[in-house]
Amino acid sequence: MSDATGLPLLKRIMAQTHADARSLYAPERLRFALELAQNGKSASDFLPTLRSRLETITGSHNFTLEPLFEDQSGAENLFFVFAPDGLDRTLPDEMLFAIAHDLRRELDLVSCEPDTGAQVFSDPDPDPPTTTEGAVLDATCWVHGTPPEPKDWALAKTNVPAAWALAPGKGEGIIVAQPDTGIAEHQELAQTHFDFTRSLNLIEGGKQPTDPLTSAMSNPGHGTGTASVLASAGSGTISGSAPGATIVPIRCINDVKIFNAIPVARAVDHAVSVGAHVITMSLGGLWSSPLRAAIRRAIAADVIVLSAAGNCVGLVVWPARYPEMIAVGGTDVDDRKWKGSSTGSSVDFSAPAQHVWKAVRSDTVSQTNAIAPGQGTSFATALCAGIAALWLERHGRSAVIAKARTRGVSVQALFAAAVRQTAHRPAGFPSGLGAGVIDAEALVALPLPQIGTSQIETASPDAADPSGGLSDALGALFGPGAPDPAFDWAAHGAELSALLVADIRAGRGREDAATEARAFRQSSSALTEAAASSRDSRIAHLVLRGRPAAPSIMIRSSVSPERLGRLLSGFGAAAQPGLAPEAAASVSPEQGRTALDGPGRARALRSLERRLESSADAAGETLIEESDRALAELHTHGTGAKLNEINAIRLEALVSLTERPAIPVVTRQTPDGDTVQTVDVNDPEFGRFAGMAAIALPALEQGALASVGRIDGDGIHLGTGWVVGPGLVMTNRHVLEEFAAPLPRLDDPESWQIYRDTWINFSPQAVDLKQNFKITGVAFAGAQQIRTYPVSFAKLDLALLTVATNNDAGGALPAPVAIAANAPSQAQSLFALGYPAPPHYIPRDEDGQMRQDVIERLRTIFGLQYRRKYFSPGSMMAQPHQWVFDHDATTLGGNSGSLVGTLSDEVAAVGLHFAGDWLRANHAHDLIAVLAARPGLVGLLP
């Protein structure tokens, strides 16, 4: 890393701060939680000294500092929130944790944690965008089908109507706090008992917790939906489990998929301070010291606290994973596991989570009476929170507290024990979902004295666990280990959980310990040092690993006739050497079927055989034989062929080698003794593009091939860039965001702070120091933050970097690539030139399971090499947006920022590649359209 990490980086960015009118808990604000040992002092005693020390070490007084909790008297430790004024959270996690570790050291803190905006928990979407790993998870954990009827089936399944007969107030007198996105107007909530005098809005400030229902939220109306499952009073079509309870909404998150622990901890503390009896949290994320402290304080105050086990992630997330918490899993109408529910020993019990009817309000103009079946442990948790209210009403809260005191346990443990004792556990109930499905009738009917001692012991938390469930989570990934009693969980727990969740979301499980399944996420130097010296090998295994090395593949759910038709057309086109690339789409599946006769199959397999020439073992021969049999099946049966998923993917990739190849860029000596970069136009994988590539080769050798380079930050391959003017390199803004932070905000920043030592190298394998040039600054960047999921065509994913024109090795920056005079046209032949890299994520099938077998087989077959320069011919496909066109040149992760040039009329730049999927359309900015829409760019370019 560069020397601008930790406190030096914090000082640099705080030098650019200004007044901040936003709430301290605004979602995007840069913010840290500081934990101090109490030492007999109050928060007010510490505050002046702490502020003075922060001013000294940051060199600035432009920050907000205040106690996190309203009343910290009697607390074991004290918590404060520190937030530089006017700064968004624009730094990557490892930089945030590096700053936190430096603050901890300089201020003698017990812990210091940043809010990272972690993307962990999600309520699945039936039709999510398909461009990202997170979206794939959403899709694979959604269960399609007809929702059960009647609409109160989930209440019936948990015997709530029968419980109402025993608790006729239906939760009356019980206060349930709901930290969530807030509440929007809805007919289902018209008669619900809300107490807005106790509410709080931590995002915008004030008491009114109104959900803004903005399009920027991935799940607007989430709090409205969960509140309806909890306490809809029957004024519409559905009813909640406790329609008589009083609900206190607390708006502390703007998006359930983006988790910030500090405002959630503040929300829990506020709920306790206003007298909540139950707290329900349909959210989840990373391990957090302040959040655990808030939960412990709530439990000590006789509050029942429930949290969702997690969705679409495969791991029980925090806060549900804390030993003190009640974690709720998800089931379906038949008491089986809901497909997306997290499972494990941390789950206490479960409730319906599949097709649970809820209120829907997604924007400010939509109707206010819509309902729909939802999926997620969010709704299971809300339903159970209502049942907790029925239980408290039935027995009387004072009697419950008295009984808990008598038994020497918390109300939390007493309630959990009662649910475990009465839960419905049918034969074959899945493991990892706790004691069974909650049974409201049996629960409220159980006399308090009859709650079993063994159940209480089972439900009592291991409060002495300093890891807060992290050690158990490491065991879920790596198997049993020897915990290190000296490891400082307070210092490193939050960052460890971030790495752990990244691995889990990448598809890694105990059966797969290979580094190839490692999600690329750097750790801070402090955690790296701690892991290297830890006696717990699981921690070292998690932290001290590198980047994955596997191809990017999207696993399709079925081998449909339409898919086979596309595959046949591809083989048909590949069999016609004289066919113009733009005419390939006209080849019919039947033509492809005919082309796969004996000689045709041999021709199709040649590229595979060439790649396996260096391996004469039986495995290679078997792969060729299996592929040949699959081709014969296609030839015999056409679109009716019976191919398994593995063979379908093999053949699709085999077509891509000849139809849309990736040809390595190499060097050659000219007759004059000069070295130039080139491609082998005689490579048979060029297929139909060979002639055009040969014609364009002199122009390519004189310009584009040498002018495209690999961008590395701190030795990490971040993307591709190319020279577009004197001392100027073009790339994507999302590549820029990997090594520089926009200041003071994400959108429309005033400046950029480079925080990695970043270079661009133009040699084919990016190793020649003479072709290595320092990136020095940012001349231009698209105005809006780029989130690659989902892709937004309206955002300009483009940046111009300033770069040294000479280097210490005597090299001079390559010549600029000219931008074409005319925009590309439909079906025009193009090329993408860049440095493909291994993907960050492993693909999953429709059941959400990692397909490591597919990864290993494809690597063996095709021997893909990464992080070197490739020339990939293809065609323009469509223009879905004013300044975006699609192309089908082969790209992988790492191609971000690649030059897209023309192979007809002239060799010139027409596009900037910015997104794409394996075997799907790739997206590039149309540079002609961009220059027309952003006239200010014209003056920067030659």
Coordinates of N, CA and C in Angstrom, one line a residue, residues 515-669:
T515 N -8.1 -22.1 -2.4 CA -8.0 -20.7 -2.5 C -8.8 -20.1 -3.7
E516 N -9.1 -21.0 -4.6 CA -9.8 -20.5 -5.8 C -11.2 -20.0 -5.4
A517 N -11.7 -20.4 -4.3 CA -13.1 -20.0 -3.9 C -13.0 -18.8 -2.9
R518 N -11.8 -18.1 -2.9 CA -11.6 -17.0 -2.0 C -12.1 -15.7 -2.7
A519 N -13.1 -15.0 -2.0 CA -13.5 -13.7 -2.5 C -12.4 -12.7 -2.3
F520 N -12.0 -12.0 -3.3 CA -10.9 -11.1 -3.1 C -11.3 -9.9 -2.2
R521 N -10.7 -9.8 -1.1 CA -11.0 -8.8 -0.1 C -9.7 -8.6 0.7
Q522 N -9.1 -7.4 0.5 CA -7.9 -7.2 1.3 C -8.2 -7.0 2.8
S523 N -7.2 -7.3 3.6 CA -7.3 -7.0 5.0 C -6.4 -5.9 5.3
S524 N -6.6 -5.2 6.4 CA -5.7 -4.2 6.9 C -4.4 -4.8 7.4
S525 N -3.4 -4.0 7.4 CA -2.1 -4.5 7.9 C -2.2 -5.0 9.3
A526 N -3.0 -4.3 10.1 CA -3.1 -4.7 11.5 C -3.7 -6.1 11.7
L527 N -4.7 -6.4 10.9 CA -5.3 -7.7 11.0 C -4.4 -8.7 10.4
T528 N -3.7 -8.4 9.3 CA -2.7 -9.3 8.7 C -1.7 -9.7 9.7
E529 N -1.1 -8.8 10.5 CA -0.1 -9.1 11.5 C -0.7 -9.9 12.6
A530 N -1.9 -9.6 13.0 CA -2.6 -10.4 14.1 C -2.8 -11.8 13.6
A531 N -3.3 -12.0 12.4 CA -3.5 -13.3 11.9 C -2.3 -14.1 11.8
A532 N -1.2 -13.5 11.3 CA 0.1 -14.2 11.2 C 0.6 -14.7 12.5
S533 N 0.3 -14.1 13.6 CA 0.8 -14.5 14.9 C -0.2 -15.3 15.7
S534 N -1.4 -15.5 15.2 CA -2.5 -16.1 15.9 C -2.2 -17.7 15.9
R535 N -2.6 -18.3 17.0 CA -2.5 -19.7 17.1 C -3.7 -20.4 16.6
D536 N -4.7 -19.7 16.2 CA -5.9 -20.2 15.6 C -5.7 -20.3 14.1
S537 N -5.4 -21.5 13.5 CA -5.1 -21.6 12.1 C -6.2 -21.1 11.2
R538 N -7.4 -21.2 11.7 CA -8.6 -20.8 10.9 C -8.5 -19.3 10.6
I539 N -8.1 -18.5 11.5 CA -7.9 -17.0 11.3 C -6.9 -16.8 10.2
A540 N -5.8 -17.4 10.3 CA -4.7 -17.3 9.3 C -5.2 -17.7 8.0
H541 N -6.0 -18.8 7.9 CA -6.5 -19.3 6.7 C -7.4 -18.3 6.0
L542 N -8.2 -17.6 6.8 CA -9.2 -16.7 6.3 C -8.5 -15.4 5.8
V543 N -7.5 -14.9 6.5 CA -6.9 -13.6 6.2 C -5.8 -13.7 5.2
L544 N -4.9 -14.7 5.3 CA -3.7 -14.7 4.6 C -3.8 -15.5 3.3
R545 N -4.7 -15.1 2.5 CA -4.9 -15.8 1.2 C -5.1 -14.8 0.1
G546 N -4.8 -15.2 -1.1 CA -4.8 -14.3 -2.2 C -6.1 -14.4 -3.1
R547 N -6.0 -13.9 -4.3 CA -7.1 -13.7 -5.2 C -7.5 -15.1 -5.8
P548 N -8.7 -15.2 -6.2 CA -9.1 -16.5 -6.8 C -8.6 -16.6 -8.2
A549 N -8.6 -17.8 -8.8 CA -8.1 -18.0 -10.1 C -9.1 -18.9 -10.8
A550 N -10.2 -18.4 -11.2 CA -11.2 -19.3 -11.9 C -11.9 -18.5 -12.9
P551 N -12.4 -19.1 -14.0 CA -13.1 -18.3 -15.0 C -14.5 -17.8 -14.5
S552 N -15.0 -16.8 -15.1 CA -16.3 -16.2 -14.8 C -17.3 -16.9 -15.6
I553 N -18.2 -17.6 -15.0 CA -19.2 -18.4 -15.7 C -20.6 -18.2 -15.0
M554 N -21.6 -17.9 -15.8 CA -22.9 -17.9 -15.3 C -23.6 -19.2 -15.6
I555 N -24.0 -19.9 -14.5 CA -24.6 -21.2 -14.7 C -26.1 -21.0 -15.0
R556 N -26.5 -21.6 -16.1 CA -27.9 -21.4 -16.4 C -28.7 -22.5 -15.7
S557 N -30.0 -22.3 -15.6 CA -30.9 -23.2 -14.8 C -31.3 -24.4 -15.6
S558 N -31.3 -24.4 -16.9 CA -31.7 -25.5 -17.7 C -31.1 -25.4 -19.1
V559 N -31.1 -26.6 -19.7 CA -30.6 -26.7 -21.1 C -31.8 -26.7 -22.0
S560 N -32.3 -25.5 -22.3 CA -33.6 -25.4 -23.0 C -33.3 -25.6 -24.5
P561 N -34.4 -25.9 -25.3 CA -34.3 -25.9 -26.8 C -33.8 -24.6 -27.4
E562 N -34.2 -23.5 -26.8 CA -33.7 -22.2 -27.3 C -32.2 -22.0 -27.1
R563 N -31.7 -22.5 -26.0 CA -30.3 -22.4 -25.7 C -29.5 -23.3 -26.6
L564 N -30.1 -24.5 -26.9 CA -29.4 -25.4 -27.8 C -29.4 -24.9 -29.2
G565 N -30.5 -24.1 -29.6 CA -30.6 -23.5 -30.9 C -29.5 -22.5 -31.1
R566 N -29.2 -21.7 -30.0 CA -28.2 -20.7 -30.1 C -26.8 -21.4 -30.2
L567 N -26.7 -22.5 -29.5 CA -25.4 -23.2 -29.6 C -25.2 -23.8 -31.0
L568 N -26.2 -24.4 -31.6 CA -26.1 -24.9 -32.9 C -25.8 -23.9 -33.9
S569 N -26.4 -22.7 -33.8 CA -26.1 -21.6 -34.7 C -24.7 -21.2 -34.6
G570 N -24.1 -21.2 -33.4 CA -22.7 -20.8 -33.2 C -21.8 -21.8 -33.9
F571 N -22.1 -23.1 -33.8 CA -21.2 -24.1 -34.5 C -21.4 -23.9 -36.0
G572 N -22.6 -23.6 -36.4 CA -22.8 -23.5 -37.9 C -22.0 -22.3 -38.4
A573 N -22.0 -21.2 -37.7 CA -21.3 -20.0 -38.1 C -19.8 -20.3 -38.1
A574 N -19.3 -21.0 -37.1 CA -17.9 -21.3 -36.9 C -17.4 -22.2 -38.1
A575 N -18.3 -22.9 -38.7 CA -17.9 -23.8 -39.7 C -17.9 -23.2 -41.1
Q576 N -18.2 -21.9 -41.2 CA -18.2 -21.2 -42.4 C -17.1 -20.1 -42.4
P577 N -15.8 -20.4 -42.8 CA -14.7 -19.5 -42.7 C -15.0 -18.2 -43.4
G578 N -15.7 -18.3 -44.5 CA -15.9 -17.1 -45.3 C -17.0 -16.2 -44.9
L579 N -17.7 -16.6 -43.9 CA -18.9 -15.9 -43.4 C -18.5 -14.6 -42.7
A580 N -19.1 -13.5 -43.1 CA -18.8 -12.2 -42.5 C -19.3 -12.2 -41.1
P581 N -18.6 -11.7 -40.1 CA -19.1 -11.7 -38.7 C -20.5 -11.2 -38.5
E582 N -20.8 -10.1 -39.2 CA -22.1 -9.5 -39.0 C -23.3 -10.4 -39.5
A583 N -22.9 -11.5 -40.3 CA -23.9 -12.3 -40.9 C -24.1 -13.6 -40.0
A584 N -23.4 -13.7 -38.9 CA -23.4 -15.0 -38.2 C -24.8 -15.2 -37.6
A585 N -25.5 -14.2 -37.2 CA -26.8 -14.4 -36.6 C -27.8 -15.0 -37.6
S586 N -27.5 -15.0 -38.9 CA -28.4 -15.5 -39.8 C -28.3 -17.1 -40.0
V587 N -27.3 -17.7 -39.4 CA -27.1 -19.1 -39.5 C -28.2 -19.8 -38.6
S588 N -28.9 -20.7 -39.2 CA -30.0 -21.4 -38.5 C -29.5 -22.6 -37.6
P589 N -30.2 -23.0 -36.6 CA -29.8 -24.2 -35.9 C -29.7 -25.4 -36.7
E590 N -30.6 -25.5 -37.8 CA -30.5 -26.7 -38.6 C -29.2 -26.7 -39.4
Q591 N -28.7 -25.5 -39.8 CA -27.4 -25.5 -40.5 C -26.3 -25.9 -39.6
G592 N -26.4 -25.5 -38.3 CA -25.4 -25.9 -37.4 C -25.4 -27.4 -37.1
R593 N -26.6 -28.0 -37.1 CA -26.8 -29.4 -36.9 C -26.1 -30.2 -38.0
T594 N -26.3 -29.7 -39.3 CA -25.7 -30.3 -40.4 C -24.2 -30.3 -40.4
A595 N -23.7 -29.1 -39.9 CA -22.3 -28.9 -39.8 C -21.5 -29.8 -38.8
L596 N -22.3 -30.5 -38.0 CA -21.7 -31.3 -36.9 C -21.6 -32.8 -37.3
D597 N -21.4 -33.0 -38.6 CA -21.1 -34.4 -39.0 C -19.7 -34.8 -38.5
G598 N -19.3 -36.0 -38.9 CA -18.0 -36.4 -38.4 C -16.9 -35.4 -38.6
P599 N -16.6 -35.0 -39.9 CA -15.6 -34.0 -40.1 C -15.8 -32.7 -39.4
G600 N -17.1 -32.3 -39.3 CA -17.4 -31.1 -38.6 C -17.1 -31.1 -37.1
R601 N -17.4 -32.3 -36.5 CA -17.0 -32.4 -35.1 C -15.5 -32.4 -34.9
A602 N -14.8 -33.0 -35.8 CA -13.4 -33.0 -35.7 C -12.8 -31.6 -35.8
R603 N -13.4 -30.8 -36.7 CA -13.0 -29.4 -36.9 C -13.3 -28.6 -35.6
A604 N -14.5 -28.9 -35.0 CA -14.9 -28.1 -33.8 C -14.0 -28.4 -32.6
L605 N -13.5 -29.6 -32.6 CA -12.7 -30.1 -31.4 C -11.2 -29.7 -31.6
R606 N -10.8 -29.2 -32.7 CA -9.3 -28.9 -32.9 C -8.8 -27.9 -31.9
S607 N -9.5 -26.9 -31.6 CA -9.0 -25.9 -30.7 C -8.8 -26.5 -29.3
L608 N -9.8 -27.4 -28.9 CA -9.6 -28.1 -27.6 C -8.4 -29.0 -27.6
E609 N -8.2 -29.7 -28.7 CA -7.1 -30.6 -28.8 C -5.8 -29.9 -28.7
R610 N -5.7 -28.7 -29.3 CA -4.5 -27.9 -29.3 C -4.2 -27.4 -27.9
R611 N -5.2 -27.1 -27.1 CA -5.0 -26.6 -25.8 C -4.6 -27.8 -24.8
L612 N -4.9 -29.0 -25.2 CA -4.5 -30.1 -24.4 C -3.3 -30.9 -24.9
E613 N -2.6 -30.3 -25.9 CA -1.5 -31.0 -26.5 C -0.4 -31.3 -25.4
S614 N -0.3 -30.3 -24.5 CA 0.8 -30.5 -23.5 C 0.4 -31.5 -22.4
S615 N -0.8 -32.0 -22.4 CA -1.2 -32.9 -21.4 C -1.7 -34.2 -22.1
A616 N -1.0 -35.2 -22.1 CA -1.3 -36.4 -22.8 C -1.9 -37.5 -21.9
D617 N -2.4 -37.0 -20.7 CA -2.9 -38.0 -19.8 C -4.4 -38.4 -20.2
A618 N -4.9 -39.4 -19.4 CA -6.2 -40.0 -19.7 C -7.3 -39.0 -19.5
A619 N -7.1 -38.0 -18.5 CA -8.2 -37.1 -18.3 C -8.4 -36.2 -19.5
G620 N -7.3 -35.8 -20.1 CA -7.5 -34.9 -21.3 C -8.2 -35.7 -22.4
E621 N -7.9 -37.0 -22.6 CA -8.5 -37.8 -23.7 C -10.0 -38.0 -23.3
T622 N -10.3 -38.1 -22.1 CA -11.7 -38.3 -21.6 C -12.5 -37.1 -21.9
L623 N -11.9 -35.9 -21.7 CA -12.7 -34.7 -21.9 C -13.0 -34.5 -23.4
I624 N -12.0 -34.9 -24.3 CA -12.3 -34.8 -25.7 C -13.3 -35.8 -26.1
E625 N -13.3 -37.0 -25.6 CA -14.3 -38.0 -25.9 C -15.7 -37.6 -25.5
E626 N -15.8 -37.0 -24.3 CA -17.1 -36.6 -23.8 C -17.6 -35.4 -24.6
S627 N -16.8 -34.5 -25.0 CA -17.2 -33.4 -25.9 C -17.6 -33.9 -27.2
D628 N -16.9 -34.9 -27.8 CA -17.3 -35.4 -29.1 C -18.6 -36.1 -29.0
R629 N -18.9 -36.8 -27.9 CA -20.2 -37.5 -27.8 C -21.3 -36.4 -27.7
A630 N -21.0 -35.3 -27.0 CA -22.1 -34.3 -26.8 C -22.3 -33.6 -28.2
L631 N -21.3 -33.4 -29.0 CA -21.5 -32.9 -30.4 C -22.3 -33.9 -31.2
A632 N -22.0 -35.1 -31.1 CA -22.7 -36.1 -31.9 C -24.2 -36.1 -31.4
E633 N -24.5 -35.9 -30.2 CA -25.9 -35.8 -29.7 C -26.6 -34.6 -30.3
L634 N -25.9 -33.5 -30.4 CA -26.4 -32.3 -31.1 C -26.7 -32.6 -32.6
H635 N -25.7 -33.3 -33.2 CA -25.9 -33.6 -34.6 C -27.1 -34.5 -34.9
T636 N -27.3 -35.4 -34.0 CA -28.4 -36.4 -34.2 C -29.8 -35.8 -33.9
H637 N -29.9 -35.1 -32.8 CA -31.2 -34.6 -32.2 C -31.4 -33.1 -32.3
G638 N -30.4 -32.3 -32.7 CA -30.6 -30.9 -32.8 C -31.1 -30.3 -31.5
T639 N -32.1 -29.4 -31.6 CA -32.6 -28.7 -30.4 C -33.3 -29.7 -29.4
G640 N -33.5 -30.9 -29.8 CA -34.1 -31.9 -28.9 C -33.0 -32.7 -28.2
A641 N -31.8 -32.4 -28.3 CA -30.7 -33.1 -27.7 C -30.8 -33.1 -26.2
K642 N -30.3 -34.2 -25.6 CA -30.3 -34.3 -24.1 C -28.9 -34.1 -23.7
L643 N -28.6 -32.8 -23.3 CA -27.2 -32.5 -22.8 C -27.4 -32.1 -21.3
N644 N -26.4 -32.6 -20.5 CA -26.4 -32.1 -19.1 C -25.7 -30.8 -19.1
E645 N -25.8 -30.1 -17.9 CA -25.4 -28.8 -17.8 C -23.9 -28.6 -18.0
I646 N -23.1 -29.6 -17.6 CA -21.7 -29.5 -17.8 C -21.3 -29.5 -19.2
N647 N -21.9 -30.4 -20.0 CA -21.6 -30.5 -21.4 C -22.1 -29.3 -22.2
A648 N -23.2 -28.7 -21.8 CA -23.7 -27.5 -22.4 C -22.7 -26.4 -22.2
I649 N -22.3 -26.2 -21.0 CA -21.3 -25.1 -20.7 C -20.0 -25.3 -21.5
R650 N -19.5 -26.6 -21.5 CA -18.3 -26.9 -22.3 C -18.4 -26.5 -23.7
L651 N -19.6 -26.9 -24.4 CA -19.7 -26.6 -25.8 C -19.9 -25.1 -26.1
E652 N -20.6 -24.4 -25.1 CA -20.7 -23.0 -25.3 C -19.4 -22.3 -25.3
A653 N -18.6 -22.7 -24.3 CA -17.2 -22.1 -24.2 C -16.4 -22.5 -25.4
L654 N -16.6 -23.8 -25.9 CA -15.8 -24.2 -27.1 C -16.2 -23.4 -28.3
V655 N -17.5 -23.0 -28.5 CA -17.9 -22.1 -29.6 C -17.2 -20.8 -29.4
S656 N -17.1 -20.3 -28.2 CA -16.5 -18.9 -28.0 C -15.1 -18.9 -28.4
L657 N -14.4 -20.0 -28.3 CA -13.0 -20.0 -28.7 C -12.8 -19.7 -30.2
T658 N -13.7 -20.2 -31.0 CA -13.6 -20.0 -32.5 C -14.5 -18.8 -33.0
E659 N -15.6 -18.6 -32.3 CA -16.5 -17.6 -32.8 C -16.2 -16.2 -32.1
R660 N -15.9 -16.2 -30.9 CA -15.5 -15.0 -30.2 C -14.3 -15.3 -29.3
P661 N -13.1 -15.4 -30.0 CA -11.9 -15.8 -29.3 C -11.3 -14.7 -28.5
A662 N -10.3 -15.0 -27.6 CA -9.5 -14.1 -26.9 C -8.0 -14.4 -27.3
I663 N -7.4 -13.6 -28.1 CA -6.1 -13.9 -28.7 C -5.0 -13.2 -27.9
P664 N -4.0 -13.9 -27.3 CA -3.0 -13.2 -26.5 C -2.2 -12.2 -27.4
V665 N -1.9 -11.0 -26.8 CA -1.0 -10.1 -27.5 C 0.4 -10.5 -27.1
V666 N 1.3 -10.5 -28.1 CA 2.7 -10.9 -27.9 C 3.6 -9.8 -28.5
T667 N 4.9 -10.0 -28.5 CA 5.8 -9.1 -29.1 C 6.6 -9.8 -30.3
R668 N 7.0 -9.0 -31.2 CA 7.9 -9.5 -32.3 C 8.9 -8.5 -32.7
Q669 N 10.0 -9.0 -33.3 CA 11.1 -8.1 -33.7 C 10.8 -7.7 -35.2

